[in-house]
Coordinates of C-alpha atoms in Angstrom, one line a residue:
Chain A
X104 CA -6.5 -8.3 -45.7
X105 CA -4.5 -8.9 -42.7
X106 CA -3.4 -12.4 -42.8
X107 CA -0.6 -14.9 -41.9
X108 CA 0.8 -16.9 -44.8
X109 CA 1.7 -20.3 -43.3
X110 CA 4.0 -22.4 -45.4
X111 CA 3.4 -26.1 -44.7
X112 CA 6.0 -28.7 -44.4
X113 CA 5.1 -32.1 -45.9
X114 CA 7.7 -34.9 -46.0
X115 CA 7.1 -38.2 -47.7
X116 CA 3.4 -37.6 -47.7
X117 CA 3.1 -36.7 -44.1
X118 CA 1.9 -33.3 -43.0
X119 CA 4.5 -32.7 -40.3
X120 CA 3.2 -32.3 -36.8
X121 CA 5.3 -29.1 -36.2
X122 CA 3.1 -27.2 -38.6
X123 CA 0.8 -26.9 -35.7
X124 CA 3.3 -24.5 -34.1
X125 CA 2.9 -22.3 -37.2
X126 CA -0.9 -22.3 -36.9
X127 CA -0.6 -21.7 -33.1
X128 CA 1.7 -18.6 -33.5
X129 CA -0.6 -17.1 -36.3
X130 CA -3.7 -17.7 -34.1
X131 CA -1.9 -15.9 -31.1
X132 CA -1.2 -13.0 -33.4
X133 CA -4.9 -12.9 -34.3
X134 CA -4.4 -13.3 -38.0
X135 CA -6.4 -14.9 -40.6
X136 CA -4.6 -18.0 -41.8
X137 CA -3.7 -18.7 -45.4
X138 CA -2.1 -22.1 -45.6
X139 CA 0.0 -23.0 -48.7
X140 CA 0.6 -26.7 -49.1
X141 CA 1.5 -29.1 -51.9
X142 CA -1.6 -30.7 -53.3
X143 CA -1.8 -34.2 -52.1
X144 CA -3.8 -36.8 -49.9
X145 CA -2.3 -35.6 -46.7
X146 CA -4.6 -35.8 -43.6
X147 CA -4.5 -32.8 -41.4
X148 CA -7.1 -30.6 -39.7
X149 CA -8.2 -28.3 -42.4
X150 CA -10.3 -26.4 -39.9
X151 CA -7.1 -24.7 -38.6
X152 CA -6.9 -22.5 -41.7
X153 CA -9.2 -19.9 -43.2
X154 CA -7.9 -20.6 -46.7
X155 CA -6.0 -23.4 -48.1
X156 CA -3.9 -22.8 -51.2
X157 CA -3.1 -26.1 -52.8
X158 CA -0.2 -26.1 -55.1
X159 CA -0.1 -28.6 -58.0
X160 CA 3.5 -29.7 -57.5
X161 CA 5.2 -32.5 -55.5
X162 CA 6.6 -31.8 -52.1
X163 CA 10.1 -32.1 -53.3
X164 CA 9.4 -29.2 -55.8
X165 CA 7.5 -27.2 -53.1
X166 CA 10.1 -27.5 -50.4
X167 CA 12.8 -25.9 -52.5
X168 CA 13.6 -22.3 -51.6
X169 CA 14.2 -21.5 -55.4
X170 CA 10.6 -22.6 -56.1
X171 CA 8.9 -21.4 -52.9
X172 CA 9.6 -17.7 -53.8
X173 CA 7.6 -18.2 -57.0
X174 CA 4.8 -20.0 -55.0
X175 CA 4.7 -17.2 -52.5
X176 CA 4.6 -14.6 -55.1
X177 CA 1.5 -16.3 -56.6
X178 CA -0.2 -16.6 -53.3
X179 CA 0.4 -12.8 -52.7
X180 CA -1.0 -12.0 -56.3
X181 CA -4.3 -10.5 -55.9
X182 CA -4.4 -11.0 -52.1
X183 CA -1.8 -8.5 -51.2
X184 CA 1.1 -8.9 -48.8
X185 CA 0.6 -10.9 -45.6
X186 CA 1.6 -9.6 -42.2
X187 CA 3.9 -12.5 -41.7
X188 CA 5.1 -15.6 -43.5
X189 CA 5.5 -18.5 -41.1
X190 CA 7.8 -21.5 -41.5
X191 CA 8.6 -24.4 -39.1
X192 CA 12.1 -24.2 -37.7
X193 CA 13.3 -27.3 -39.3
X194 CA 15.6 -28.3 -42.0
X195 CA 13.3 -27.0 -44.7
X196 CA 12.1 -23.9 -42.9
X197 CA 15.7 -22.9 -41.9
X198 CA 16.7 -23.2 -45.4
X199 CA 13.7 -21.5 -47.2
X200 CA 12.8 -18.7 -44.7
X201 CA 16.0 -16.6 -45.2
X202 CA 16.0 -17.1 -48.9
X203 CA 12.4 -15.9 -49.1
X204 CA 13.3 -12.8 -46.9
X205 CA 16.4 -12.1 -49.0
X206 CA 14.3 -12.4 -52.2
X207 CA 11.5 -10.0 -51.2
X208 CA 13.7 -7.8 -49.0
X209 CA 11.9 -8.7 -45.7
X210 CA 12.9 -8.8 -42.1
X211 CA 13.5 -12.4 -40.7
X212 CA 13.5 -13.8 -37.2
X213 CA 14.3 -17.5 -36.8
X214 CA 13.6 -19.9 -34.1
X215 CA 10.9 -17.9 -32.4
X216 CA 9.7 -19.6 -29.2
X217 CA 7.6 -17.0 -27.5
X218 CA 5.8 -13.7 -28.3
X219 CA 4.3 -10.7 -26.6
X220 CA 1.5 -9.7 -28.9
X221 CA 0.7 -6.4 -27.1
X222 CA 4.2 -5.1 -27.4
X223 CA 4.7 -6.7 -30.8
X224 CA 7.8 -8.5 -29.9
X225 CA 9.2 -11.9 -30.6
X226 CA 11.6 -13.9 -28.5
X227 CA 14.4 -16.1 -29.9
X228 CA 17.0 -18.1 -28.2
X229 CA 20.7 -17.0 -28.0
X230 CA 23.8 -18.8 -26.6
X231 CA 22.2 -22.4 -26.5
X232 CA 19.0 -21.2 -24.8
X233 CA 20.9 -19.3 -21.9
X234 CA 19.6 -15.8 -23.1
X235 CA 16.5 -14.8 -25.1
X236 CA 16.7 -11.8 -27.4
X237 CA 13.5 -9.7 -27.6
X238 CA 13.0 -8.5 -31.2
X239 CA 11.0 -5.9 -32.8
X240 CA 10.8 -5.5 -36.6
X241 CA 11.6 -1.9 -37.5
X242 CA 11.2 -2.4 -41.2
X243 CA 8.0 -2.9 -43.3
X244 CA 6.6 -6.3 -43.0
X245 CA 5.8 -8.9 -43.8
X246 CA 8.0 -10.6 -41.1
X247 CA 9.4 -13.9 -42.1
X248 CA 9.4 -16.2 -39.1
X249 CA 10.5 -19.7 -38.3
X250 CA 8.8 -21.3 -35.3
X251 CA 10.4 -23.5 -32.8
X252 CA 8.6 -26.9 -32.6
X253 CA 6.5 -27.5 -29.6
X254 CA 6.3 -23.7 -28.6
X255 CA 2.8 -22.8 -30.0
X256 CA 1.0 -25.9 -30.9
X257 CA -1.5 -25.6 -28.0
X258 CA -2.6 -22.2 -29.4
X259 CA -3.7 -23.7 -32.8
X260 CA -7.4 -23.0 -32.9
X261 CA -10.1 -24.4 -35.2
X262 CA -12.0 -21.8 -37.2
X263 CA -15.9 -21.6 -37.3
X264 CA -16.1 -22.2 -41.0
X265 CA -14.6 -24.7 -43.2
X266 CA -11.6 -23.6 -45.1
X267 CA -11.8 -22.0 -48.5
X268 CA -9.7 -24.1 -51.0
X269 CA -7.9 -22.5 -53.9
X270 CA -5.3 -23.9 -56.3
X271 CA -2.0 -22.8 -57.9
X272 CA -1.9 -24.7 -61.1
X273 CA 1.7 -24.5 -61.9
X274 CA 5.2 -23.7 -60.5
X275 CA 8.1 -22.3 -62.4
X276 CA 10.4 -25.1 -61.1
X277 CA 14.1 -24.1 -61.0
X278 CA 16.6 -26.2 -62.9
X279 CA 19.4 -24.8 -60.7
X280 CA 18.6 -26.8 -57.7
X281 CA 16.9 -30.1 -58.2
X282 CA 15.8 -32.8 -55.8
X283 CA 17.2 -36.2 -56.8
X284 CA 16.1 -38.7 -54.2
X285 CA 15.7 -39.4 -50.5
X286 CA 18.5 -41.2 -48.7
X287 CA 17.5 -43.4 -45.8
X288 CA 19.7 -44.1 -42.8
X289 CA 21.4 -47.5 -42.7
X290 CA 19.6 -50.0 -40.5
X291 CA 21.5 -51.2 -37.5
X292 CA 21.2 -54.0 -35.1
X293 CA 20.6 -51.7 -32.1
X294 CA 17.4 -49.6 -32.2
X295 CA 17.5 -46.9 -29.5
X296 CA 13.8 -46.2 -29.9
X297 CA 13.0 -49.6 -28.6
X298 CA 15.1 -49.4 -25.4
X299 CA 13.5 -48.9 -22.0
X300 CA 16.5 -47.4 -20.5
X301 CA 18.9 -45.1 -22.3
X302 CA 22.2 -43.8 -21.1
X303 CA 22.9 -40.8 -23.2
X304 CA 26.2 -39.0 -23.4
X305 CA 26.9 -35.5 -24.7
X306 CA 29.7 -33.0 -25.3
X307 CA 30.7 -33.2 -21.7
X308 CA 32.2 -36.7 -22.3
X309 CA 35.2 -34.7 -23.6
X310 CA 37.1 -37.2 -25.8
X311 CA 36.6 -40.4 -27.7
X312 CA 38.6 -42.5 -25.3
X313 CA 36.0 -42.0 -22.7
X314 CA 33.2 -43.6 -24.8
X315 CA 34.1 -47.3 -24.0
X316 CA 33.8 -46.5 -20.2
X317 CA 30.3 -45.3 -20.7
X318 CA 29.6 -48.4 -22.8
X319 CA 30.8 -50.4 -19.8
X320 CA 28.5 -48.4 -17.5
X321 CA 25.6 -48.9 -19.7
X322 CA 26.3 -52.7 -19.7
X323 CA 26.4 -52.8 -15.9
X324 CA 23.1 -50.8 -15.8
X325 CA 21.6 -53.0 -18.6
X326 CA 21.0 -49.7 -20.3
X327 CA 21.5 -48.8 -24.1
X328 CA 24.1 -46.2 -24.9
X329 CA 22.9 -43.2 -27.1
X330 CA 24.3 -39.8 -27.6
X331 CA 23.5 -36.1 -28.5
X332 CA 24.6 -34.3 -31.6
X333 CA 28.2 -33.3 -30.7
X334 CA 29.1 -36.9 -30.0
X335 CA 27.7 -38.1 -33.3
X336 CA 29.2 -35.1 -35.2
X337 CA 32.6 -36.1 -33.9
X338 CA 31.8 -39.7 -34.9
X339 CA 32.4 -41.0 -31.4
X340 CA 29.0 -42.9 -31.7
X341 CA 27.3 -44.0 -34.9
X342 CA 24.5 -41.8 -36.3
X343 CA 21.7 -44.3 -35.5
X344 CA 22.6 -43.8 -31.8
X345 CA 21.7 -40.0 -32.1
X346 CA 18.9 -38.7 -30.0
X347 CA 17.3 -35.5 -31.3
X348 CA 15.3 -34.0 -34.2
X349 CA 17.9 -35.0 -36.8
X350 CA 18.3 -38.5 -35.2
X351 CA 15.7 -40.5 -33.3
X352 CA 12.9 -39.5 -31.1
X353 CA 12.8 -41.7 -28.0
X354 CA 10.4 -42.3 -25.2
X355 CA 12.2 -44.7 -22.8
X356 CA 11.1 -45.4 -19.2
X357 CA 14.3 -43.8 -18.0
X358 CA 16.5 -41.4 -19.9
X359 CA 19.8 -40.7 -18.1
X360 CA 21.5 -37.8 -19.8
X361 CA 25.2 -37.3 -18.8
X362 CA 27.1 -34.3 -20.1
X363 CA 24.2 -33.2 -22.2
X364 CA 23.4 -29.4 -22.0
X365 CA 20.0 -29.7 -23.8
X366 CA 19.8 -27.9 -27.1
X367 CA 16.1 -27.7 -28.1
X368 CA 16.7 -30.2 -31.0
X369 CA 17.8 -32.6 -28.3
X370 CA 15.0 -31.9 -26.0
X371 CA 12.5 -32.5 -28.8
X372 CA 13.8 -35.9 -29.2
X373 CA 13.6 -37.1 -25.5
X374 CA 11.2 -34.9 -23.6
X375 CA 8.4 -37.4 -23.7
X376 CA 10.5 -40.0 -21.7
X377 CA 8.8 -41.2 -18.5
X378 CA 11.6 -40.2 -16.4
X379 CA 14.5 -37.9 -17.3
X380 CA 17.6 -37.7 -15.1
X381 CA 20.2 -35.1 -16.0
X382 CA 23.8 -34.9 -14.8
X383 CA 25.8 -31.9 -15.8
X384 CA 28.4 -29.8 -14.2
X385 CA 26.8 -26.5 -15.6
X386 CA 24.0 -25.6 -13.2
X387 CA 22.7 -23.4 -15.9
X388 CA 22.3 -26.1 -18.5
X389 CA 18.9 -25.9 -20.1
X390 CA 18.4 -29.7 -19.7
X391 CA 17.7 -29.2 -15.9
X392 CA 14.5 -27.3 -17.0
X393 CA 13.2 -30.5 -18.6
X394 CA 14.6 -33.2 -16.4
X395 CA 12.7 -34.8 -13.5
X396 CA 15.9 -35.3 -11.5
X397 CA 19.1 -33.4 -11.7
X398 CA 22.7 -33.7 -10.5
X399 CA 25.1 -30.9 -10.7
X400 CA 28.4 -32.9 -11.0
X401 CA 31.3 -34.0 -13.3
X402 CA 29.8 -36.8 -15.3
X403 CA 33.1 -38.8 -15.1
X404 CA 33.0 -38.8 -11.3
X405 CA 29.4 -40.0 -11.2
X406 CA 30.4 -42.7 -13.7
X407 CA 33.3 -43.8 -11.5
X408 CA 31.3 -43.8 -8.3
X409 CA 28.3 -45.7 -10.0
X410 CA 30.7 -48.3 -11.3
X411 CA 32.2 -48.8 -7.8
X412 CA 28.8 -49.2 -6.3
X413 CA 27.5 -51.6 -8.9
X414 CA 30.6 -53.8 -8.8
X415 CA 30.2 -54.2 -5.0
Chain B
X187 CA 37.4 -24.5 -57.9
X188 CA 37.4 -21.3 -55.9
X189 CA 35.7 -21.5 -52.6
X190 CA 34.9 -18.6 -50.4
X191 CA 34.2 -19.7 -46.8
X192 CA 32.9 -17.5 -44.0
X193 CA 34.2 -18.0 -40.5
X194 CA 33.2 -16.3 -37.3
X195 CA 34.7 -15.8 -33.8
X196 CA 32.2 -16.7 -31.2
X197 CA 32.1 -16.8 -27.3
X198 CA 32.4 -20.1 -25.6
X199 CA 29.2 -20.2 -23.4
X200 CA 28.9 -23.9 -22.3
X201 CA 29.4 -24.1 -18.7
X202 CA 29.4 -20.4 -18.3
X203 CA 26.8 -18.2 -16.5
X204 CA 25.8 -15.4 -18.8
X205 CA 24.9 -12.1 -17.3
X206 CA 22.6 -9.5 -18.7
X207 CA 23.8 -5.9 -18.0
X208 CA 22.2 -2.5 -18.1
X209 CA 18.7 -3.6 -17.6
X210 CA 18.7 -5.8 -20.7
X211 CA 20.9 -3.6 -22.9
X212 CA 23.8 -6.1 -23.2
X213 CA 25.0 -9.6 -22.4
X214 CA 28.4 -9.4 -20.7
X215 CA 30.8 -11.5 -22.8
X216 CA 33.9 -9.8 -21.5
X217 CA 35.1 -12.8 -19.3
X218 CA 34.4 -15.5 -21.8
X219 CA 37.0 -17.2 -23.9
X220 CA 36.3 -17.2 -27.7
X221 CA 36.8 -19.7 -30.4
X222 CA 35.9 -20.5 -34.0
X223 CA 32.2 -21.2 -34.6
X224 CA 31.9 -24.9 -34.8
X225 CA 29.8 -25.0 -38.0
X226 CA 32.4 -22.7 -39.8
X227 CA 35.2 -25.1 -38.7
X228 CA 33.3 -27.9 -40.6
X229 CA 32.8 -25.5 -43.6
X230 CA 36.5 -24.5 -43.8
X231 CA 37.5 -28.2 -43.7
X232 CA 35.0 -29.2 -46.3
X233 CA 36.3 -26.4 -48.6
X234 CA 40.0 -27.4 -48.1
X235 CA 39.1 -31.1 -48.8
X236 CA 37.4 -30.2 -52.1
X237 CA 40.4 -28.0 -53.2
X238 CA 42.9 -30.7 -52.2
X239 CA 41.0 -33.0 -54.5
X240 CA 40.1 -30.9 -57.5
X241 CA 42.6 -28.0 -57.3
X242 CA 41.7 -24.2 -56.8
X243 CA 41.9 -22.2 -53.7
X244 CA 40.0 -21.4 -50.5
X245 CA 39.6 -17.9 -49.3
X246 CA 38.5 -17.5 -45.7
X247 CA 36.5 -14.4 -44.8
X248 CA 35.7 -13.1 -41.4
X249 CA 33.5 -10.2 -40.5
X250 CA 34.2 -8.8 -37.1
X251 CA 36.6 -6.9 -35.0
X252 CA 40.4 -7.0 -35.1
X253 CA 40.4 -10.1 -32.9
X254 CA 38.5 -12.0 -35.6
X255 CA 42.0 -12.3 -37.2
X256 CA 42.5 -15.3 -35.0
X257 CA 39.9 -17.4 -36.9
X258 CA 41.5 -16.5 -40.2
X259 CA 44.9 -17.7 -39.0
X260 CA 43.2 -20.9 -38.0
X261 CA 41.6 -21.3 -41.4
X262 CA 45.0 -20.6 -43.2
X263 CA 46.6 -23.2 -40.9
X264 CA 43.9 -25.7 -42.1
X265 CA 44.7 -25.0 -45.7
X266 CA 43.0 -21.7 -46.8
X267 CA 45.2 -19.7 -49.2
X268 CA 43.9 -16.2 -48.3
X269 CA 42.3 -14.6 -45.3
X270 CA 40.1 -11.6 -45.6
X271 CA 38.9 -9.6 -42.6
X272 CA 36.0 -7.2 -43.1
X273 CA 36.3 -5.0 -40.1
X274 CA 33.2 -3.7 -38.4
X275 CA 33.1 -1.4 -35.4
X276 CA 30.4 -3.4 -33.6
X277 CA 28.4 -6.6 -34.1
X278 CA 25.6 -6.5 -36.5
X279 CA 22.6 -8.2 -34.9
X280 CA 20.4 -8.3 -38.0
X281 CA 21.3 -11.2 -40.3
X282 CA 19.7 -9.3 -43.2
X283 CA 22.1 -6.3 -42.7
X284 CA 25.0 -8.7 -42.2
X285 CA 24.2 -10.4 -45.5
X286 CA 23.6 -7.2 -47.4
X287 CA 27.1 -5.9 -46.2
X288 CA 28.7 -9.2 -47.3
X289 CA 26.9 -9.0 -50.6
X290 CA 28.2 -5.5 -51.3
X291 CA 31.8 -6.6 -50.2
X292 CA 31.8 -9.6 -52.6
X293 CA 30.4 -7.3 -55.5
X294 CA 32.6 -4.3 -54.8
X295 CA 35.8 -6.2 -54.4
X296 CA 35.1 -8.6 -57.2
X297 CA 35.9 -11.6 -55.0
X298 CA 36.1 -14.6 -57.4
X299 CA 34.2 -17.7 -56.4
X300 CA 32.6 -20.9 -57.7
X301 CA 30.9 -21.7 -54.4
X302 CA 30.5 -19.8 -51.1
X303 CA 30.3 -21.8 -47.9
X304 CA 28.9 -20.6 -44.6
X305 CA 28.2 -22.7 -41.5
X306 CA 24.5 -23.6 -41.0
X307 CA 24.4 -21.2 -38.1
X308 CA 26.7 -19.4 -35.6
X309 CA 26.7 -20.7 -31.9
X310 CA 26.0 -17.3 -30.5
X311 CA 22.9 -16.0 -32.3
X312 CA 21.7 -19.2 -33.9
X313 CA 19.9 -17.2 -36.6
X314 CA 21.1 -19.5 -39.4
X315 CA 20.1 -16.9 -41.9
X316 CA 23.0 -15.1 -43.5
X317 CA 23.7 -17.8 -46.2
X318 CA 20.2 -17.9 -47.5
X319 CA 19.8 -14.1 -47.5
X320 CA 23.1 -13.7 -49.2
X321 CA 22.1 -16.3 -51.9
X322 CA 19.0 -14.4 -52.6
X323 CA 20.8 -11.0 -52.8
X324 CA 23.5 -12.5 -55.1
X325 CA 20.7 -14.4 -57.1
X326 CA 22.4 -17.7 -56.6
X327 CA 21.0 -21.2 -55.9
X328 CA 21.1 -22.1 -52.3
X329 CA 21.0 -25.2 -50.1
X330 CA 21.5 -25.4 -46.4
X331 CA 22.0 -28.3 -43.9
X332 CA 24.6 -29.8 -46.3
X333 CA 25.7 -33.0 -44.6
X334 CA 27.6 -34.5 -47.6
X335 CA 29.1 -33.4 -50.9
X336 CA 29.1 -36.5 -53.2
X337 CA 30.2 -35.0 -56.5
X338 CA 32.0 -31.9 -57.6
X339 CA 31.8 -30.9 -61.3
X340 CA 32.8 -27.7 -63.1
X341 CA 29.2 -26.6 -63.4
X342 CA 27.3 -28.4 -60.6
X343 CA 27.6 -30.4 -57.4
X344 CA 25.6 -33.3 -56.0
X345 CA 25.1 -32.7 -52.3
X346 CA 23.2 -34.3 -49.4
X347 CA 20.9 -32.2 -47.1
X348 CA 20.1 -33.3 -43.6
X349 CA 16.5 -33.6 -42.8
X350 CA 14.8 -34.9 -39.7
X351 CA 14.8 -38.4 -38.2
X352 CA 18.0 -39.6 -40.0
X353 CA 16.6 -38.8 -43.4
X354 CA 18.7 -37.0 -46.1
X355 CA 17.8 -35.6 -49.5
X356 CA 20.2 -35.8 -52.5
X357 CA 20.1 -32.6 -54.5
X358 CA 21.8 -31.4 -57.7
X359 CA 22.8 -27.7 -57.5
X360 CA 24.3 -25.5 -60.3
X361 CA 27.5 -23.5 -59.8
X362 CA 28.0 -20.8 -58.8
X363 CA 26.0 -21.4 -55.6
X364 CA 25.9 -20.9 -51.9
X365 CA 25.9 -23.8 -49.4
X366 CA 25.5 -23.8 -45.7
X367 CA 27.4 -26.6 -44.1
X368 CA 26.0 -28.7 -41.2
X369 CA 28.3 -29.9 -38.4
X370 CA 29.3 -33.5 -38.7
X371 CA 29.9 -33.4 -42.5
X372 CA 33.5 -34.3 -41.9
X373 CA 36.2 -34.6 -39.2
X374 CA 38.0 -31.3 -39.1
X375 CA 41.7 -31.7 -39.0
X376 CA 43.7 -30.8 -35.9
X377 CA 45.3 -27.4 -35.9
X378 CA 48.5 -27.1 -33.9
X379 CA 49.8 -23.9 -32.2
X380 CA 52.9 -24.3 -34.5
X381 CA 50.5 -24.5 -37.6
X382 CA 48.8 -21.2 -36.5
X383 CA 52.1 -19.5 -35.9
X384 CA 53.2 -20.5 -39.4
X385 CA 49.8 -19.2 -40.8
X386 CA 50.5 -15.8 -39.2
X387 CA 53.2 -15.2 -41.8
X388 CA 50.6 -15.4 -44.5
X389 CA 49.4 -11.8 -45.0
X390 CA 45.6 -11.3 -44.1
X391 CA 43.9 -8.6 -46.1
X392 CA 41.9 -6.0 -44.0
X393 CA 38.9 -4.3 -45.5
X394 CA 36.9 -1.5 -43.8
X395 CA 33.4 -2.6 -43.4
X396 CA 31.9 0.8 -43.5
X397 CA 32.8 1.0 -47.2
X398 CA 30.1 -1.5 -48.0
X399 CA 27.2 0.0 -46.1
X400 CA 25.2 1.3 -49.1
X401 CA 21.7 0.2 -48.7
X402 CA 22.4 -1.8 -45.5
X403 CA 19.8 -1.0 -43.0
X404 CA 18.8 -3.2 -40.1
X405 CA 15.2 -4.4 -40.5
X406 CA 14.9 -5.9 -37.0
X407 CA 16.1 -4.5 -33.7
X408 CA 17.0 -6.2 -30.5
X409 CA 14.8 -4.4 -28.0
X410 CA 16.5 -6.0 -25.0
X411 CA 18.0 -9.2 -23.7
X412 CA 16.1 -11.3 -21.1
X413 CA 16.6 -14.6 -19.2
X414 CA 14.5 -17.4 -20.7
X415 CA 11.3 -18.2 -18.7
X416 CA 12.0 -20.9 -16.2
X417 CA 10.0 -24.1 -16.0
X418 CA 9.3 -26.1 -12.9
X419 CA 12.6 -27.8 -13.4
X420 CA 14.3 -30.9 -11.9
X421 CA 14.4 -32.0 -8.5
X422 CA 18.0 -31.7 -7.7
X423 CA 19.8 -34.5 -5.9
X424 CA 22.5 -32.9 -3.7
X425 CA 24.9 -34.0 -1.1
X426 CA 28.1 -36.3 -1.2
X427 CA 28.7 -38.0 -4.4
X428 CA 28.2 -41.4 -2.6
X429 CA 24.7 -40.4 -1.4
X430 CA 23.7 -38.9 -4.8
X431 CA 24.7 -42.1 -6.6
X432 CA 22.8 -44.2 -4.1
X433 CA 19.8 -42.0 -4.8
X434 CA 20.3 -42.4 -8.5
X435 CA 20.3 -46.2 -8.3
X436 CA 17.3 -45.9 -6.1
X437 CA 15.4 -44.0 -8.7
X438 CA 16.4 -46.6 -11.4
X439 CA 15.1 -49.4 -9.3
X440 CA 11.9 -47.6 -8.5
X441 CA 11.3 -47.0 -12.2
X442 CA 11.9 -50.7 -12.7
X443 CA 14.8 -50.5 -15.2
X444 CA 17.4 -51.8 -12.8
X445 CA 17.2 -54.6 -10.3

C-alpha cells in the first residue's frame, strides 16, 4: 500500500494545529494517510486520515524519539513501509525525525515548505530563507520529512469515508530517556500578547546598551517592547518578551519590527498582526515579504529621528 | 566527564545578498565573511562549563576544509583541551552522509566520550539533523533543543528541552548520550584575539575524512538552488528619513495606536 505515515504532535492534551500541515503535504502527494497518535480524548478532524492508529501510551511516552522508533516499527508491521514519514517541524519533530531516519537508514529532509509533485522534489530553506534548496531523494524511501508550519495546511483534505481506527496496545518505553515534568515559564507583569502596539527589536539592535533607548522610544510611542530570538538568547530582554514559536504568538493592531530579519519561527509568532511595519537595513530580509509597510534603513537612525519628532 | 562537541564554520549571510550561480548549480559564498555557527558556540560554552565544574575534558571536532581550523582555535580559546579537524574535500549536503562519516570517525579512532554535543542546527543549511542521526547510528539516547542542564551525574543527566510557547520539558537521560544544544542556554564567554593566538599554540590533530567513507552514501541530492517564491510584500516607504518617519507616525495614528 502506498501511504504517508503522519506522526501526530499532541502536547498537554492538545492536538497541535500544525499537524494540519503534515496532512496537507500528504494530501498534495496524493497518498493515503495513516495517522499515528497517542490514544486520548483529543479533538481533531478525524476525517483527514484514512486510518488512525491510536497508541495506548501517554503523549510524553509517545513524543520520545527512543519510543517512536518502536511505535513506527509496529505501524509498519503487516502494513509494509510507507512512502514517507511526516513530522511537524517543531521541537518534537526536529528531535524525532532525524533519529527515526538514522534508526531505519532513511533519507531525511527537514523544514520542507514547498513541493513539486510532478518532479518529485522538495524545497527547504537555506541561509535564513534567502535561498531554497531543491531536493530529490536518491535512496530508497520512505522519505522522512518535517514540515514547516503554515506551509500546507490549506491542502489538508477530508476523506470520503470515516477513518478506520486501530490500536497499538503497548510500547517498549525506553528507560534511557525519560520524561520527568513540564516546566512552565514564569509569569511576569507585562503580557505582550495583550498589547495593542508592540515595538519589537531583533539582532540588528547590535548591543545591550541600545536596549534602554528602545525602551524609551516604546515609552514615547506608548508601545510595549518585545524582541526576537537573538535578543532573548543574549539575555538582553527577558524570555516572556519573546515573539515567535518558542516564545509568544501575538496579534497586536500594530507590530513594528526593527532590526528583525524574519526567521520563520518569528514570522509564525506575529504574522496575524493587523498591521506589520518592518524596518531593516537588509533589503533582502524575509520580513519584508510579510510586512504591510517596509523601510530599508538603519534602525538606530530611524529611532533617533522618531524620538526627535515625538519630542517636538 | 569527557565531552566531544562539534563546531562548524559557516558563512555570515545576514545583510548579504546571496547569488545563485551556474543556473542553480551553486550559491556564491566567495565574498562572505565566515564565523562559528551560533548554536555550536553555545554548545562549546556549555561543554566547557560542565568540565569546569565536574572535571574532565572537552574535545572540539570540526568537519570541513582547512579553514575550519579557525573554529577549533576558537573552541580551544574557550576552554576545549583538544581540537580535531576531520578534513573533507567538499561540503557534504546530506546530513545522513555527514552523520555516517562522523560515526565512522568516532568508532575508528576510538574517540572517548561520555556525552557528545552538537548545536541544534547550523545557520547555513538549517537541517538540524546530524545529532539525531548520529545518535541512532551509535545507538545512544538522544535529546535535542536542550535549553538547560540541571544535573550532571556519572551515569545520567537531567536536562530541559525547549518546546513551544515558553514551555519546557524536563528529561532524565542516561550516559553516554548525544545532546543537541539550543541557542540561549548560556551566555558564551568572550573570546579575545589574544586568546585565539594563544590557542594556536595547542596542536590541532588533522584526520583525513576519506578514511571514514565506508558505507557513507548520500541518500538525498540537491538538484539545484533557487530563490524562494516572492509574496506580494510590503509597501516600501522611501525618501528622506524625515519624510519616512512622518509617514510612519501617520500610519500609527491611522491605525489608532498613537495620538
